[in-house]
Short mmCIF file of C-alpha atoms and ligand atoms in Angstrom, two decimals:
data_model
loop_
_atom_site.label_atom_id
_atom_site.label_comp_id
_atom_site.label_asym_id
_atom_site.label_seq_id
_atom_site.Cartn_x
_atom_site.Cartn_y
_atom_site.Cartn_z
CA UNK K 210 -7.25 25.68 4.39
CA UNK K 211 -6.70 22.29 6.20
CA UNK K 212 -3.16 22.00 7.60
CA UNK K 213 -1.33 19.14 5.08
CA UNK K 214 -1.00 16.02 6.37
CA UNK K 215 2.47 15.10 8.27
CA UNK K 216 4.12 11.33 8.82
CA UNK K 217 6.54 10.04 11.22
CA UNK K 218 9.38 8.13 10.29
CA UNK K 219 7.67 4.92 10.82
CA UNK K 220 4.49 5.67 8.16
CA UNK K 221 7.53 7.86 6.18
CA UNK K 222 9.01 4.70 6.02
CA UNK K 223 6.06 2.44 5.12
CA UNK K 224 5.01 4.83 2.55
CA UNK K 225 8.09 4.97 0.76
CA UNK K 226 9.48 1.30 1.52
CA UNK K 227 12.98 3.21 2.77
CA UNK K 228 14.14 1.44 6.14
CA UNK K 229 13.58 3.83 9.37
CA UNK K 230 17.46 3.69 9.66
CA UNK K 231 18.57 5.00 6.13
CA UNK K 232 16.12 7.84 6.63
CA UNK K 233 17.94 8.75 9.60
CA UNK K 234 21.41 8.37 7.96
CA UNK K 235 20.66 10.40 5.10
CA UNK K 236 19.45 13.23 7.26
CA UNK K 237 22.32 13.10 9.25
CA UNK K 238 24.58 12.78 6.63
CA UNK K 239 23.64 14.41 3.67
CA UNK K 240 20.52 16.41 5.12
CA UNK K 241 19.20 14.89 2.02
CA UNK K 242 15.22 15.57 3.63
CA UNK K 243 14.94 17.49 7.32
CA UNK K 244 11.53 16.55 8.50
CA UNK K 245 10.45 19.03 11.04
CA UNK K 246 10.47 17.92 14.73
CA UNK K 247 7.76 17.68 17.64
CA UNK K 248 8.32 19.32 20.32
CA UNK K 249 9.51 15.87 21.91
CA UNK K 250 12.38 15.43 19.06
CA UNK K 251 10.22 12.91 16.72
CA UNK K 252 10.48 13.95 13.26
CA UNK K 253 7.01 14.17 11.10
CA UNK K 254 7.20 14.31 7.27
CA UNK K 255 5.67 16.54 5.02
CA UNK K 256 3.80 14.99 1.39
CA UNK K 257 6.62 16.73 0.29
CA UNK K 258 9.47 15.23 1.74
CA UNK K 259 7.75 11.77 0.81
CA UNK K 260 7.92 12.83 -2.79
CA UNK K 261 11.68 14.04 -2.51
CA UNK K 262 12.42 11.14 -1.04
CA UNK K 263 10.86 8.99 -3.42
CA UNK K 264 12.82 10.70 -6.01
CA UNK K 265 16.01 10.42 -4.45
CA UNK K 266 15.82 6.75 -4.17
CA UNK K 267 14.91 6.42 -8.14
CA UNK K 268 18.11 8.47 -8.31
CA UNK K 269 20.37 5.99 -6.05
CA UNK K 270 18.48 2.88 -7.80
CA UNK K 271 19.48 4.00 -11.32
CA UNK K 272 23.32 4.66 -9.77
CA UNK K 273 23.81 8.60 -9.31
CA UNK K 274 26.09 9.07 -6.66
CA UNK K 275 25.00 10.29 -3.18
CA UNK K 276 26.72 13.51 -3.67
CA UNK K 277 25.67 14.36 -6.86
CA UNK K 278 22.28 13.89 -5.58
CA UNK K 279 23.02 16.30 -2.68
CA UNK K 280 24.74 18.85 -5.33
CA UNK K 281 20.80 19.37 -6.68
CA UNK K 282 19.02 18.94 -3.97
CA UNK K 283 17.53 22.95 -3.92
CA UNK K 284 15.80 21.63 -7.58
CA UNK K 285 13.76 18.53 -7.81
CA UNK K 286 13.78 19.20 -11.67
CA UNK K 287 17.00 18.75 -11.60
CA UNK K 288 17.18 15.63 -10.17
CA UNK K 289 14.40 14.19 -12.89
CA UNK K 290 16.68 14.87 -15.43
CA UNK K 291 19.60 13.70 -14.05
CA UNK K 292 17.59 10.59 -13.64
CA UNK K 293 16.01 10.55 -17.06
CA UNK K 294 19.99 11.38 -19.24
CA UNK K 295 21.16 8.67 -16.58
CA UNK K 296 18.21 6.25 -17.95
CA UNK K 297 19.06 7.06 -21.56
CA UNK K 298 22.64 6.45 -21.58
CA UNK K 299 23.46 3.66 -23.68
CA UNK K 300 24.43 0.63 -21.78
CA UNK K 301 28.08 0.19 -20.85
CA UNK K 302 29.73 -3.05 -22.86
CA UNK K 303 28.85 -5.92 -21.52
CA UNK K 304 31.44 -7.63 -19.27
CA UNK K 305 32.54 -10.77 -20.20
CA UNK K 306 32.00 -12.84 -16.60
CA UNK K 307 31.11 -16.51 -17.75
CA UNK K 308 33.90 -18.44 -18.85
CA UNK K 309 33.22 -21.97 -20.52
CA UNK K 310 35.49 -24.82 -21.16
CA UNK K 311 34.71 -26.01 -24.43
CA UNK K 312 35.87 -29.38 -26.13
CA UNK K 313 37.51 -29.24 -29.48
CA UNK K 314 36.56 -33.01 -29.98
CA UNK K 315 33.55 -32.58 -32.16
CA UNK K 316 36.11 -30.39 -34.77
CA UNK K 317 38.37 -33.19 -34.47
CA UNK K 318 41.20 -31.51 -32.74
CA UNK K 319 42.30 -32.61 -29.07
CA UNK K 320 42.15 -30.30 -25.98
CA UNK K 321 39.91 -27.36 -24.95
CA UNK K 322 39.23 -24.10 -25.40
CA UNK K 323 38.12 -21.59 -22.99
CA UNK K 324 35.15 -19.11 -24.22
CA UNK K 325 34.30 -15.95 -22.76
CA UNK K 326 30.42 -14.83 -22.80
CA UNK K 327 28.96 -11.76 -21.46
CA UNK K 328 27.17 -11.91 -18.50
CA UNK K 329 23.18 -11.46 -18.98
CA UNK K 330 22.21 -8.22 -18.63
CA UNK K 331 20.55 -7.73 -15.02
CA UNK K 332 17.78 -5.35 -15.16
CA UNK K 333 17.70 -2.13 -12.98
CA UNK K 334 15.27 -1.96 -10.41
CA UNK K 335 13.89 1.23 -12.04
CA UNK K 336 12.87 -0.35 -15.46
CA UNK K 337 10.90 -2.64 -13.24
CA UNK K 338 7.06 -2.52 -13.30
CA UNK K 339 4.78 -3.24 -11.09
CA UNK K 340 3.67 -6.16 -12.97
CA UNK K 341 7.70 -7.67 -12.61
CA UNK K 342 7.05 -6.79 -8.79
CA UNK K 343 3.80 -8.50 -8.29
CA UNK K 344 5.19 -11.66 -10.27
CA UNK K 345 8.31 -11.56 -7.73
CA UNK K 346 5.97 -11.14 -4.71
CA UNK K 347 3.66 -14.36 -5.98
CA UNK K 348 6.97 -16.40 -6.10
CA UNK K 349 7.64 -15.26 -3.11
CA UNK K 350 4.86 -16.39 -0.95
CA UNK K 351 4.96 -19.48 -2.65
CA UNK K 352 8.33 -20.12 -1.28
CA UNK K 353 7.52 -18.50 1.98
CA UNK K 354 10.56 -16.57 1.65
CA UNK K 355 9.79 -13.68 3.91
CA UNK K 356 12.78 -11.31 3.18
CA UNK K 357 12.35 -11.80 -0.62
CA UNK K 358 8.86 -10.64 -0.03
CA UNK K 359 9.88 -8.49 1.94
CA UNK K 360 12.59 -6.61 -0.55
CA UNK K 361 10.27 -6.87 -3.13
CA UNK K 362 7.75 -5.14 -1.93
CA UNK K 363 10.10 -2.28 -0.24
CA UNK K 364 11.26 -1.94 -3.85
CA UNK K 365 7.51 -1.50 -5.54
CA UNK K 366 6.82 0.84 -2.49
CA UNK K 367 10.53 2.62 -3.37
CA UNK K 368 9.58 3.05 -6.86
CA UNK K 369 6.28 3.49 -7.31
CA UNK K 370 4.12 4.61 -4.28
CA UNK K 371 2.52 2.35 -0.92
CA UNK K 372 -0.75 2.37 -2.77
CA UNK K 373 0.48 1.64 -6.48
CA UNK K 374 2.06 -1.63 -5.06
CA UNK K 375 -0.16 -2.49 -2.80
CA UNK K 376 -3.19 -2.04 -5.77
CA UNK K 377 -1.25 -3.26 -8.73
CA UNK K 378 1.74 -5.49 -7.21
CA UNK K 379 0.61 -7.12 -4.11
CA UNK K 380 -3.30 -7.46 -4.44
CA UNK K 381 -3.12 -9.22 -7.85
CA UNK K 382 0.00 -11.44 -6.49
CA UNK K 383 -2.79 -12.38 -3.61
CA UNK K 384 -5.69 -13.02 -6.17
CA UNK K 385 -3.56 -15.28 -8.11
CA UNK K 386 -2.32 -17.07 -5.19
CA UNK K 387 -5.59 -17.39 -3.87
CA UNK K 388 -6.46 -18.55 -7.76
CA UNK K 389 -4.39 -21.48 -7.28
CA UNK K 390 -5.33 -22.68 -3.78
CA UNK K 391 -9.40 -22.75 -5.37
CA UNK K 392 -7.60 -24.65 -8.45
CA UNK K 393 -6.16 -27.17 -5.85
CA UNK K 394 -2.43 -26.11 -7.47
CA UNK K 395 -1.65 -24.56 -4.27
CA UNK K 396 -1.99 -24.70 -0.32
CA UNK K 397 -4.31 -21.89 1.68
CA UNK K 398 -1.05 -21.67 3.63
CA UNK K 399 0.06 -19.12 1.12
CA UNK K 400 -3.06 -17.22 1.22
CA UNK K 401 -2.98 -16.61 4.61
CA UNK K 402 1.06 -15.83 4.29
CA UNK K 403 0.66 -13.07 2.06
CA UNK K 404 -2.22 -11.63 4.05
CA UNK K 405 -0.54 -11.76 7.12
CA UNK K 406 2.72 -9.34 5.21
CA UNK K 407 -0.25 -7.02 3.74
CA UNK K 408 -2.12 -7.11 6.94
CA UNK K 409 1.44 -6.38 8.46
CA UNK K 410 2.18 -3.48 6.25
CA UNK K 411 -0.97 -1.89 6.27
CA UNK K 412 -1.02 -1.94 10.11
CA UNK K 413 2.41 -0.13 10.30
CA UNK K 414 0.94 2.52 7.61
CA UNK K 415 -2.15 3.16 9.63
CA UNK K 416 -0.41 3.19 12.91
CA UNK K 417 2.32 5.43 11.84
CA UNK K 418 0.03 8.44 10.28
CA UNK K 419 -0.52 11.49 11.90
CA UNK K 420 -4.16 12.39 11.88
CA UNK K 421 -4.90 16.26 12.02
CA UNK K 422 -7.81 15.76 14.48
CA UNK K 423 -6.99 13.78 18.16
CA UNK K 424 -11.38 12.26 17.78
CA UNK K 425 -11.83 9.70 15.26
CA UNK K 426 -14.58 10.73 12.18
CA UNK K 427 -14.55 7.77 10.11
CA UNK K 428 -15.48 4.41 11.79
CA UNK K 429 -14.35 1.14 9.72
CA UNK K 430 -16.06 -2.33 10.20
CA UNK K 431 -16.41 -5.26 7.98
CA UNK K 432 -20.28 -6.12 8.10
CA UNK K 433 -21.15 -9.32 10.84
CA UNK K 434 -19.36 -13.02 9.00
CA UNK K 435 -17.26 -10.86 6.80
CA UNK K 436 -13.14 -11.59 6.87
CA UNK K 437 -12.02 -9.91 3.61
CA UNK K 438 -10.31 -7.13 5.09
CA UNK K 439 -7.46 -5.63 3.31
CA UNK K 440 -9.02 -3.71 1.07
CA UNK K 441 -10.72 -1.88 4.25
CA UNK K 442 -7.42 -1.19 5.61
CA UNK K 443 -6.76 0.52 2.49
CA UNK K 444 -9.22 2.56 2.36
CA UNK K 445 -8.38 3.16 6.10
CA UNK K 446 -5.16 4.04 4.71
CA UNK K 447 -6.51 6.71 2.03
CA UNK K 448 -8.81 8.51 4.31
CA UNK K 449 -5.86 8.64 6.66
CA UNK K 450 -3.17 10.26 4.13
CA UNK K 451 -5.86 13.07 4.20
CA UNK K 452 -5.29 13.70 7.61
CA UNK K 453 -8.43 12.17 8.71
CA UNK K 454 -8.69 10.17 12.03
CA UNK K 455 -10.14 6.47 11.53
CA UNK K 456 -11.31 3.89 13.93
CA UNK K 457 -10.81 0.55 12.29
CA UNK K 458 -12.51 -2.57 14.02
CA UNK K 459 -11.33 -5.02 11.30
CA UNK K 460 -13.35 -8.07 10.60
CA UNK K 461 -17.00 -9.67 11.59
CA UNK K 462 -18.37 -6.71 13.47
CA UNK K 463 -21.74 -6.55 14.94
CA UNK K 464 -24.24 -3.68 14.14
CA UNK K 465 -24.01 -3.47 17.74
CA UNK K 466 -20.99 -2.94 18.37
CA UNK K 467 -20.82 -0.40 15.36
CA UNK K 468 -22.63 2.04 16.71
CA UNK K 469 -21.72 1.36 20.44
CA UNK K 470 -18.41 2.84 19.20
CA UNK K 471 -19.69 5.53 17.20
CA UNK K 472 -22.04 6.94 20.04
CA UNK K 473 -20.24 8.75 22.09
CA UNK K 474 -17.16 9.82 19.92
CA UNK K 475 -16.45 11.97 16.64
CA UNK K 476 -17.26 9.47 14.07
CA UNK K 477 -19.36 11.24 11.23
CA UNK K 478 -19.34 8.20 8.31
CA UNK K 479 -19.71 4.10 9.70
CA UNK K 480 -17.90 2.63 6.64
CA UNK K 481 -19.00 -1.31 6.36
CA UNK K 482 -17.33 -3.85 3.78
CA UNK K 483 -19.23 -6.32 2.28
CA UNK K 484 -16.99 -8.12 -0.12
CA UNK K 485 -18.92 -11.40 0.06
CA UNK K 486 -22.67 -10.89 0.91
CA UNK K 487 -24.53 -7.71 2.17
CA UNK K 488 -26.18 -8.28 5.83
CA UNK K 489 -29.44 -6.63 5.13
CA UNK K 490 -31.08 -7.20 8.52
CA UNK K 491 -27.97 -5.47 10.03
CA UNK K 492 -27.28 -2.68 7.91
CA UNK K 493 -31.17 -1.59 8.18
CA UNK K 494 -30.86 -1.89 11.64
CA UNK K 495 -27.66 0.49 11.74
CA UNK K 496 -29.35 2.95 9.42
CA UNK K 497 -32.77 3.42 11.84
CA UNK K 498 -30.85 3.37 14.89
CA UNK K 499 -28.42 6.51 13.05
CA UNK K 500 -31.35 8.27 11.81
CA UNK K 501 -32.66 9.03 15.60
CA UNK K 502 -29.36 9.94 17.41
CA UNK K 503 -28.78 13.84 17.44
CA UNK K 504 -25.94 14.07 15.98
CA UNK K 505 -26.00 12.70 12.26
CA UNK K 506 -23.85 9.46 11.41
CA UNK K 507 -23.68 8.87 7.85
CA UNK K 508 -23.69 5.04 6.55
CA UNK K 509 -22.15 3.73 3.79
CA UNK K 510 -21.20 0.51 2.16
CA UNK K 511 -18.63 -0.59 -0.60
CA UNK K 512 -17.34 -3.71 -1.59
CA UNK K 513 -18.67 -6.16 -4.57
CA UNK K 514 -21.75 -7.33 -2.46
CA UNK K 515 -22.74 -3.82 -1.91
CA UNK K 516 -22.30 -3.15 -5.35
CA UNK K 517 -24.24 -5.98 -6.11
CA UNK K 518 -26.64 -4.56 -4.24
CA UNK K 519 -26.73 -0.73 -5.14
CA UNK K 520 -30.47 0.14 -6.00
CA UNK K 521 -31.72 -1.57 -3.01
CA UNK K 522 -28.79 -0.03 -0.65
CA UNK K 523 -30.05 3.46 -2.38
CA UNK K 524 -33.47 2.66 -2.12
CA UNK K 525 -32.60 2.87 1.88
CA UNK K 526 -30.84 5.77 2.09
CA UNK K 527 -28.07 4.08 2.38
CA UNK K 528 -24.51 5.33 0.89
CA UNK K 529 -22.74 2.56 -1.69
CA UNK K 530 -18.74 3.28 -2.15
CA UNK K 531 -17.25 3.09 -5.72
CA UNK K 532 -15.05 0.00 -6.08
CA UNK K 533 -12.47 1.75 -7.07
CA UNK K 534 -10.14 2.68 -4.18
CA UNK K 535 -9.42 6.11 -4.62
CA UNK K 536 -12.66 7.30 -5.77
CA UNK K 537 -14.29 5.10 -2.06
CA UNK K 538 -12.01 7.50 -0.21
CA UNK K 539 -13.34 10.53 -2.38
CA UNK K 540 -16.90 9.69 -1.55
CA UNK K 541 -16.18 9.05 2.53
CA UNK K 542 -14.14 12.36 2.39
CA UNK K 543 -17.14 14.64 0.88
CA UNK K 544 -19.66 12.80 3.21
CA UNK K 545 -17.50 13.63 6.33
CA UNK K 546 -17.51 17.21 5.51
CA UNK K 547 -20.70 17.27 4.41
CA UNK K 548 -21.78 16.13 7.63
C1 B12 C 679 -7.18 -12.98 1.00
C2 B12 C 679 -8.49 -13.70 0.77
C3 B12 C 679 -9.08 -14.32 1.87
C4 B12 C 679 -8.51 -14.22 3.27
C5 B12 C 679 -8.93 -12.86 3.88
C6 B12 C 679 -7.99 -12.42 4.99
C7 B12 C 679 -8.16 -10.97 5.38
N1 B12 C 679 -7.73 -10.69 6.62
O1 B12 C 679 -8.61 -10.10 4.66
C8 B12 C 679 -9.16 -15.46 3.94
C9 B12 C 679 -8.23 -16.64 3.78
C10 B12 C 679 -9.53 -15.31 5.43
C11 B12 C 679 -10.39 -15.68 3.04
C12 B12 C 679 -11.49 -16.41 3.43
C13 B12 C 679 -12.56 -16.71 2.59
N2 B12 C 679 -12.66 -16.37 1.29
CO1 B12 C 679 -11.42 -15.19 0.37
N3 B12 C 679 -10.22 -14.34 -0.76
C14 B12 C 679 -9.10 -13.75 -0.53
C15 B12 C 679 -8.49 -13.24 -1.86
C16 B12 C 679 -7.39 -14.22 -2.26
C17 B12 C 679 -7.91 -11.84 -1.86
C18 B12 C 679 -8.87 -10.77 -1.32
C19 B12 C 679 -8.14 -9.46 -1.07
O2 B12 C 679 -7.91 -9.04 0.05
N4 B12 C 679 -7.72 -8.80 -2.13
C20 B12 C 679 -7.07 -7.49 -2.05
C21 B12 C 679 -8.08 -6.37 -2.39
C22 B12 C 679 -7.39 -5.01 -2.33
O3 B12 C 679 -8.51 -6.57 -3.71
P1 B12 C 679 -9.96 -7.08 -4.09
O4 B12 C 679 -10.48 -8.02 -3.08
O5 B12 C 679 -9.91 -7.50 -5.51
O6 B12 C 679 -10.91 -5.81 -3.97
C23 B12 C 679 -11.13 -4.91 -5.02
C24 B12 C 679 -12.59 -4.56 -5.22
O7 B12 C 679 -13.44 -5.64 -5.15
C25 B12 C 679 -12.91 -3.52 -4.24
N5 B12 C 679 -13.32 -3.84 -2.86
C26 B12 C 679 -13.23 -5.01 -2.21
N6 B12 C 679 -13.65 -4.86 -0.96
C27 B12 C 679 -14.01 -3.59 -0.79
C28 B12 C 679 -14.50 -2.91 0.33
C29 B12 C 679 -14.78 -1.57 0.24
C30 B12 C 679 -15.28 -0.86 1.47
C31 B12 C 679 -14.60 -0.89 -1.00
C32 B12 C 679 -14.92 0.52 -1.09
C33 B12 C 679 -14.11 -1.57 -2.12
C34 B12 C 679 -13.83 -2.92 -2.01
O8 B12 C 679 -11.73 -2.88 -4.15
C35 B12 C 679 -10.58 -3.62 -4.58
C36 B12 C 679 -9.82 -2.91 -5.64
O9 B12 C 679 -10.54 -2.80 -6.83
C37 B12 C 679 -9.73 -13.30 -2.82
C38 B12 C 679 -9.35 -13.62 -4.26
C39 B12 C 679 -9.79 -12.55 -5.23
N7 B12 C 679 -9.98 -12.94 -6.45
O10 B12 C 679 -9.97 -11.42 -4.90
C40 B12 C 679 -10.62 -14.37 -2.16
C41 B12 C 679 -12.14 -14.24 -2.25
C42 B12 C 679 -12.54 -12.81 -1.97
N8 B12 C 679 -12.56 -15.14 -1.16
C43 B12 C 679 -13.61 -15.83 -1.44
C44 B12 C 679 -14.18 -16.85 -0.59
C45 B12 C 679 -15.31 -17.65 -1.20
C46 B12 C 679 -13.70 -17.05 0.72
C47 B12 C 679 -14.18 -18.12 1.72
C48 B12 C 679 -15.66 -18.47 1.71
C49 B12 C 679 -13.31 -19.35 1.45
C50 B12 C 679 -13.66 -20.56 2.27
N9 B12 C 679 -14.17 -21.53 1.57
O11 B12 C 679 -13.43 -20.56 3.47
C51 B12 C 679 -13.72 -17.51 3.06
C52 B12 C 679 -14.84 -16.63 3.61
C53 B12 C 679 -14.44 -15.77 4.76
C54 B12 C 679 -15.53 -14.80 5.12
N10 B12 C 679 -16.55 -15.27 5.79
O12 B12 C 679 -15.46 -13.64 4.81
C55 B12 C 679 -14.16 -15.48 -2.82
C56 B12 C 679 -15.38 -14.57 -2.75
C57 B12 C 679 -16.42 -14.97 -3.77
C58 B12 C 679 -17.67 -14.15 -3.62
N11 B12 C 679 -17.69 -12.99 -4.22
O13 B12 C 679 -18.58 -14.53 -2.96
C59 B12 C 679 -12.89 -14.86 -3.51
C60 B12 C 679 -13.18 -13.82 -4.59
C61 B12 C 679 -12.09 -16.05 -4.07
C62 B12 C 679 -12.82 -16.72 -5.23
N12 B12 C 679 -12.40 -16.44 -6.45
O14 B12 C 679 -13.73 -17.48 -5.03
N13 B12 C 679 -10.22 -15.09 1.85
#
């Protein structure tokens, strides 16, 4: 049985969008989660502990009190339903907060009249969707407003998971943003904004994981002219939650350089995006160069060119990734044990 994969705070933190410092706090505290320790002091999370944590933050956002959180912490059960009765309480009255001061011309009297009307209900963060989230983090790159960005996105992360808002809050916001910069609505200043906070994110993730192997197995490149990225550092990302070691070399990569760094190290799969075209020459190149080397280095490809591309990829022996996300990190997983 592989040993589960563990987190420190910093990928805890990334994964669950809670800040490094109220993790701490609530451990010392409450003891609300007790990661376990290295032997140096740092703390590395469990899945587990991600999940109770996750839940325990639904809990806060919907308002349960610390301690009655604390009171059921032994039964995660417990704390759903104290979540879901909380949920399905009927809404307290509404508060009257806006005052007007209303003229009594138009019904012919003289003076005013003061009118109380109840404040608009504000919506809790947990009836939010991901959809509400990825509209918030669009408006928020348009503004360049880096701590609204910033809190919505913590709160997706909070609520949901790292990957659900990264696949169905923050990569539509960038689509639609990069939308309007090819409709001339909008400035590539945005783009490059919001890529720069994924890019950001996605870097503290990866950094922060704690692979169950010290020698790399997967290698990541994007194929020689290719910049589209992000989605590689997800993937990155899923093959790392499994405990698997990566080496990412981000963008434009060389078939050279490829397999200079998979030569001499653990690497069992070369994973190469190819989001806008595939680089034929290079990939064959690759592919010959693997098939003499002793030790067996699979190739693969994903991204829409390479799905573009499948039957002649195939034809080559070469691997083609699903575009879907989770199943791409399915298909690297198998091929690195297979190998
Ligand atoms: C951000 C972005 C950029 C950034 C990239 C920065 C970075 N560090 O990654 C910058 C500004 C550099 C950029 C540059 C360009 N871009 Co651009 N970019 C985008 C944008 C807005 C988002 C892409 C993204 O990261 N999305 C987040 C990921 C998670 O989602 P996704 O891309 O939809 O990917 C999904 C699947 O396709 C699949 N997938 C994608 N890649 C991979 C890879 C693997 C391995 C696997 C398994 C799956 C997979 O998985 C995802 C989930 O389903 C898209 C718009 C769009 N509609 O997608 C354009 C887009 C990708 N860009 C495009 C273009 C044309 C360009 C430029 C030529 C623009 C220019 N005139 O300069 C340059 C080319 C740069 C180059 N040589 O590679 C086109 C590509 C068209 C095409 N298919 O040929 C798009 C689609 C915009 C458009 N509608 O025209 N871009």
């Amino acid at each position: 049985m592989p040993r589960p994969a563990r987190f420190t705070i910093r990928a805890a933190s990334a994964l669950t969008g809670i800040n490094p410092n109220t993790l701490r706090a609530w451990e010392r505290r409450y003891g609300l989660v007790r990661p376990e320790r290295t032997p140096k002091g740092y703390r590395l999370y469990t899945d587990d502990d991600l999940k109770r944590l996750r839940l325990i933050q639904r809990a806060l956002q919907q308002g349960i009190s610390v301690g009655r959180v604390k009171d059921h912490l032994g039964d995660m059960a417990a704390i759903e339903t104290l979540i879901e009765d909380t949920a399905n309480m009927p809404p307290a009255p509404a508060r009257a907060t806006r005052v007007l001061e209303v003229s009594l011309a138009d019904a012919g009297l003289a003076g005013s009249t003061t009118i109380r009307l109840p404040s608009r209900a504000r919506r809790g963060a947990a009836e939010q969707s991901l959809a509400d989230f990825s509209d918030q983090i669009e408006q928020a790159a348009l503004r360049f407003d880096r701590a609204w960005l910033e809190r919505s996105f913590s709160r997706a992360v909070g609520l949901y998971s790292l990957r659900h808002a990264f696949y169905h809050a923050l990569a539509p916001a960038l689509q639609r943003v990069g939308e309007r910069y090819l409709k001339d609505l909008g400035n590539v200043a945005e783009e490059h904004f919001l890529t720069a906070f994924a890019r950001e994110k996605l870097i503290a993730a990866l950094a922060g994981l704690r692979p169950l192997h010290q020698h790399p197995r997967v290698l990541f490149a994007c194929g020689p002219g290719e910049q589209h990225e992000i989605m590689l550092m997800l993937l990155a990302l899923e093959v790392g939650l499994e405990g698997v070691s990566a080496l990412y070399l981000g963008p434009d990569v060389p078939g050279e350089a490829m397999l200079h760094a998979a030569q001499d190290s653990g690497i069992r799969v070369i994973v190469v995006s190819c989001t806008m075209r595939l680089p034929k020459d290079c990939l064959l190149d690759v592919h010959k160069r693997l098939s003499v080397m002793t030790r067996r280095i699979r190739l693969m490809a994903g991204g829409p060119a390479a799905d573009r591309e499948r039957a002649w990829l195939e034809g080559h022996g070469i691997g083609v990734l699903s575009l879907d996300p989770e199943e791409a990190g399915r298909q690297v997983l198998q091929a690195i044990h297979r190998h």
